[in-house]
Amino acid sequence: MAITDDHFRKRILETKKEFFPLDRLLPLETVYSIFLEEYAKTNDRNLFFRDRKFQRLREGYFAIFVAVSLNDTSQNKHLLLFPSSQDNDVYITFPKGDNLGGFAFDVKEFTNWSNSFTDFVNESIIPKIDVYNLIIATYRKMDGNDLKFLVDTLNQKNISSRIWVVASPTEENDNNEISHVSIIDRNGLVYDKTVNLNDWIDKSKPQIVYQNVVRFVLPPSYSKE
């Protein structure tokens, strides 16, 4: 049966939102545009990056940088999907023939209120590493010893999964278009680059929300596409 305009209008009206439309495929431009709209409404920018009510927005923001790193290292153009279920925070997907490929991600924030990086990894990262892919989002300074500890821990636990670290290039950086992305596995750094969203995202594009309802189970662990 053909899908009518009325059917699509009804589907749009019924779309659940938590800042971002849920269970819908979203281009990176759409996710970033929504983030910027909400960010502009916030007078206290420090509150934005620590208030729990903005958590979904922060998850989307950091996921954009991870998707860009995947665009940069593959032939695929990745999209984001925020599930209405509580299974994980975000899917990063790409067209694969008539289907979708991609992986489930969860975002863990390493903040100024977190304990040591060692405690953070042991408490928040290692218990979840075989459940889904992990993004470590941080606003505080990290050094080579932190990344080495992450690599050493993966080796000690014999874990082959990858971890994405998305961090501000400097503690003083307040440019939300720039973050440093590192991809870690037990062999060391797989990817290490400062990403400027201006090089990857066309902010002049209108917000697009693909209206097909998508619910799927993806393999939790990232492997080369």
CSV table of N, CA and C in Angstrom, one decimal, residues 134-200:
chain,number,residue,atom,x,y,z
A,134,LEU,N,31.8,2.7,23.2
A,134,LEU,CA,31.8,3.8,24.2
A,134,LEU,C,32.5,5.0,23.7
A,135,ILE,N,31.9,6.1,24.1
A,135,ILE,CA,32.4,7.5,23.8
A,135,ILE,C,32.8,8.1,25.1
A,136,ILE,N,34.0,8.5,25.4
A,136,ILE,CA,34.4,9.2,26.5
A,136,ILE,C,34.4,10.7,26.2
A,137,ALA,N,33.5,11.4,26.7
A,137,ALA,CA,33.3,12.9,26.5
A,137,ALA,C,34.0,13.6,27.7
A,138,THR,N,34.9,14.5,27.4
A,138,THR,CA,35.5,15.2,28.5
A,138,THR,C,35.7,16.7,28.2
A,139,TYR,N,35.6,17.4,29.3
A,139,TYR,CA,35.9,18.9,29.3
A,139,TYR,C,37.1,19.2,30.1
A,140,ARG,N,37.8,18.2,30.6
A,140,ARG,CA,39.0,18.5,31.4
A,140,ARG,C,40.2,18.0,30.7
A,141,LYS,N,41.4,18.5,31.1
A,141,LYS,CA,42.6,18.2,30.5
A,141,LYS,C,42.9,16.7,30.6
A,142,MET,N,43.3,16.0,29.5
A,142,MET,CA,43.8,14.7,29.6
A,142,MET,C,45.2,14.7,29.0
A,143,ASP,N,46.0,13.7,29.4
A,143,ASP,CA,47.4,13.7,28.9
A,143,ASP,C,47.6,12.3,28.4
A,144,GLY,N,48.9,12.1,27.9
A,144,GLY,CA,49.2,10.8,27.3
A,144,GLY,C,49.1,9.6,28.3
A,145,ASN,N,49.4,9.9,29.6
A,145,ASN,CA,49.3,8.9,30.6
A,145,ASN,C,47.9,8.3,30.7
A,146,ASP,N,46.8,9.2,30.6
A,146,ASP,CA,45.4,8.8,30.6
A,146,ASP,C,45.1,7.8,29.5
A,147,LEU,N,45.6,8.2,28.3
A,147,LEU,CA,45.3,7.3,27.1
A,147,LEU,C,46.1,6.0,27.2
A,148,LYS,N,47.3,6.1,27.8
A,148,LYS,CA,48.1,4.9,27.9
A,148,LYS,C,47.5,4.0,28.9
A,149,PHE,N,46.9,4.5,30.0
A,149,PHE,CA,46.2,3.7,31.0
A,149,PHE,C,45.0,3.0,30.3
A,150,LEU,N,44.3,3.7,29.4
A,150,LEU,CA,43.2,3.1,28.7
A,150,LEU,C,43.6,1.9,27.8
A,151,VAL,N,44.7,2.1,27.1
A,151,VAL,CA,45.3,1.1,26.3
A,151,VAL,C,45.7,-0.1,27.1
A,152,ASP,N,46.5,0.2,28.2
A,152,ASP,CA,47.0,-0.9,29.1
A,152,ASP,C,45.8,-1.7,29.7
A,153,THR,N,44.7,-1.0,30.0
A,153,THR,CA,43.6,-1.7,30.6
A,153,THR,C,42.9,-2.6,29.6
A,154,LEU,N,42.8,-2.1,28.4
A,154,LEU,CA,42.2,-3.0,27.3
A,154,LEU,C,43.1,-4.2,27.1
A,155,ASN,N,44.4,-4.1,27.2
A,155,ASN,CA,45.3,-5.2,27.0
A,155,ASN,C,45.2,-6.2,28.2
A,156,GLN,N,45.1,-5.6,29.4
A,156,GLN,CA,45.0,-6.5,30.6
A,156,GLN,C,43.7,-7.3,30.6
A,157,LYS,N,42.7,-6.6,30.1
A,157,LYS,CA,41.3,-7.3,30.1
A,157,LYS,C,41.1,-8.1,28.9
A,158,ASN,N,42.1,-8.1,27.9
A,158,ASN,CA,42.0,-8.8,26.7
A,158,ASN,C,40.7,-8.4,25.9
A,159,ILE,N,40.5,-7.1,25.8
A,159,ILE,CA,39.3,-6.5,25.2
A,159,ILE,C,39.8,-5.9,23.8
A,160,SER,N,39.1,-6.3,22.8
A,160,SER,CA,39.5,-5.9,21.4
A,160,SER,C,38.6,-4.7,20.9
A,161,SER,N,37.7,-4.3,21.7
A,161,SER,CA,36.8,-3.1,21.3
A,161,SER,C,37.6,-1.8,21.3
A,162,ARG,N,37.0,-0.9,20.5
A,162,ARG,CA,37.6,0.5,20.4
A,162,ARG,C,36.8,1.4,21.3
A,163,ILE,N,37.5,2.5,21.8
A,163,ILE,CA,36.9,3.5,22.6
A,163,ILE,C,37.2,4.9,21.9
A,164,TRP,N,36.2,5.7,21.8
A,164,TRP,CA,36.4,7.0,21.2
A,164,TRP,C,36.5,8.0,22.4
A,165,VAL,N,37.5,8.9,22.3
A,165,VAL,CA,37.7,10.0,23.3
A,165,VAL,C,37.5,11.3,22.6
A,166,VAL,N,36.5,12.1,23.0
A,166,VAL,CA,36.2,13.4,22.4
A,166,VAL,C,36.5,14.4,23.4
A,167,ALA,N,37.4,15.3,23.2
A,167,ALA,CA,37.9,16.2,24.2
A,167,ALA,C,38.1,17.6,23.5
A,168,SER,N,38.0,18.6,24.4
A,168,SER,CA,38.4,19.9,23.9
A,168,SER,C,39.9,20.0,23.7
A,169,PRO,N,40.4,20.6,22.6
A,169,PRO,CA,41.8,20.6,22.3
A,169,PRO,C,42.6,21.2,23.5
A,170,THR,N,42.1,22.3,24.1
A,170,THR,CA,42.7,22.9,25.3
A,170,THR,C,41.7,23.2,26.3
A,171,GLU,N,42.1,23.4,27.6
A,171,GLU,CA,41.1,23.6,28.6
A,171,GLU,C,40.5,25.0,28.4
A,172,GLU,N,41.1,25.9,27.7
A,172,GLU,CA,40.6,27.2,27.5
A,172,GLU,C,39.7,27.3,26.3
A,173,ASN,N,39.6,26.2,25.5
A,173,ASN,CA,38.8,26.3,24.3
A,173,ASN,C,37.3,26.4,24.6
A,174,ASP,N,36.6,27.4,24.1
A,174,ASP,CA,35.2,27.5,24.2
A,174,ASP,C,34.5,27.5,22.9
A,175,ASN,N,35.2,27.0,21.8
A,175,ASN,CA,34.7,27.0,20.5
A,175,ASN,C,34.0,25.6,20.3
A,176,ASN,N,32.7,25.6,20.3
A,176,ASN,CA,32.0,24.3,20.2
A,176,ASN,C,32.0,23.7,18.9
A,177,GLU,N,32.7,24.3,17.9
A,177,GLU,CA,32.9,23.7,16.6
A,177,GLU,C,34.1,22.8,16.5
A,178,ILE,N,34.9,22.8,17.6
A,178,ILE,CA,36.2,22.1,17.5
A,178,ILE,C,36.3,21.2,18.7
A,179,SER,N,36.7,19.9,18.5
A,179,SER,CA,37.1,19.0,19.5
A,179,SER,C,38.2,18.1,19.0
A,180,HIS,N,38.9,17.4,19.9
A,180,HIS,CA,39.9,16.5,19.5
A,180,HIS,C,39.4,15.1,19.7
A,181,VAL,N,39.5,14.3,18.6
A,181,VAL,CA,39.0,12.9,18.6
A,181,VAL,C,40.1,11.9,18.6
A,182,SER,N,40.1,11.0,19.6
A,182,SER,CA,41.1,10.0,19.6
A,182,SER,C,40.3,8.6,19.6
A,183,ILE,N,40.8,7.7,18.8
A,183,ILE,CA,40.2,6.3,18.8
A,183,ILE,C,41.3,5.4,19.4
A,184,ILE,N,40.9,4.7,20.4
A,184,ILE,CA,41.9,3.8,21.1
A,184,ILE,C,41.5,2.4,21.0
A,185,ASP,N,42.4,1.5,20.8
A,185,ASP,CA,42.2,0.1,21.0
A,185,ASP,C,43.4,-0.5,21.7
A,186,ARG,N,43.5,-1.8,21.9
A,186,ARG,CA,44.6,-2.3,22.7
A,186,ARG,C,45.9,-2.2,22.1
A,187,ASN,N,46.0,-1.8,20.8
A,187,ASN,CA,47.2,-1.6,20.1
A,187,ASN,C,47.7,-0.2,20.2
A,188,GLY,N,46.9,0.7,20.7
A,188,GLY,CA,47.2,2.1,20.9
A,188,GLY,C,46.3,3.0,20.2
A,189,LEU,N,46.8,4.1,19.7
A,189,LEU,CA,46.0,5.1,19.0
A,189,LEU,C,45.7,4.7,17.6
A,190,VAL,N,44.4,4.6,17.2
A,190,VAL,CA,44.0,4.3,15.9
A,190,VAL,C,43.7,5.6,15.0
A,191,TYR,N,43.3,6.6,15.8
A,191,TYR,CA,43.0,7.9,15.1
A,191,TYR,C,43.2,9.0,16.1
A,192,ASP,N,43.8,10.1,15.7
A,192,ASP,CA,44.1,11.2,16.6
A,192,ASP,C,44.1,12.5,15.9
A,193,LYS,N,43.0,13.2,15.9
A,193,LYS,CA,42.9,14.4,15.1
A,193,LYS,C,42.0,15.4,15.7
A,194,THR,N,42.3,16.7,15.5
A,194,THR,CA,41.4,17.8,15.9
A,194,THR,C,40.4,18.0,14.8
A,195,VAL,N,39.1,17.9,15.1
A,195,VAL,CA,38.0,18.0,14.1
A,195,VAL,C,37.4,19.3,14.2
A,196,ASN,N,37.3,20.0,13.1
A,196,ASN,CA,36.5,21.3,13.0
A,196,ASN,C,35.3,21.0,12.2
A,197,LEU,N,34.1,21.2,12.9
A,197,LEU,CA,32.9,20.8,12.2
A,197,LEU,C,32.6,21.7,11.0
A,198,ASN,N,33.2,22.8,10.9
A,198,ASN,CA,33.0,23.7,9.7
A,198,ASN,C,33.6,23.0,8.5
A,199,ASP,N,34.5,22.0,8.7
A,199,ASP,CA,35.1,21.3,7.5
A,199,ASP,C,34.2,20.2,7.1
A,200,TRP,N,33.2,19.8,7.9
A,200,TRP,CA,32.4,18.6,7.6
A,200,TRP,C,30.9,18.9,7.5
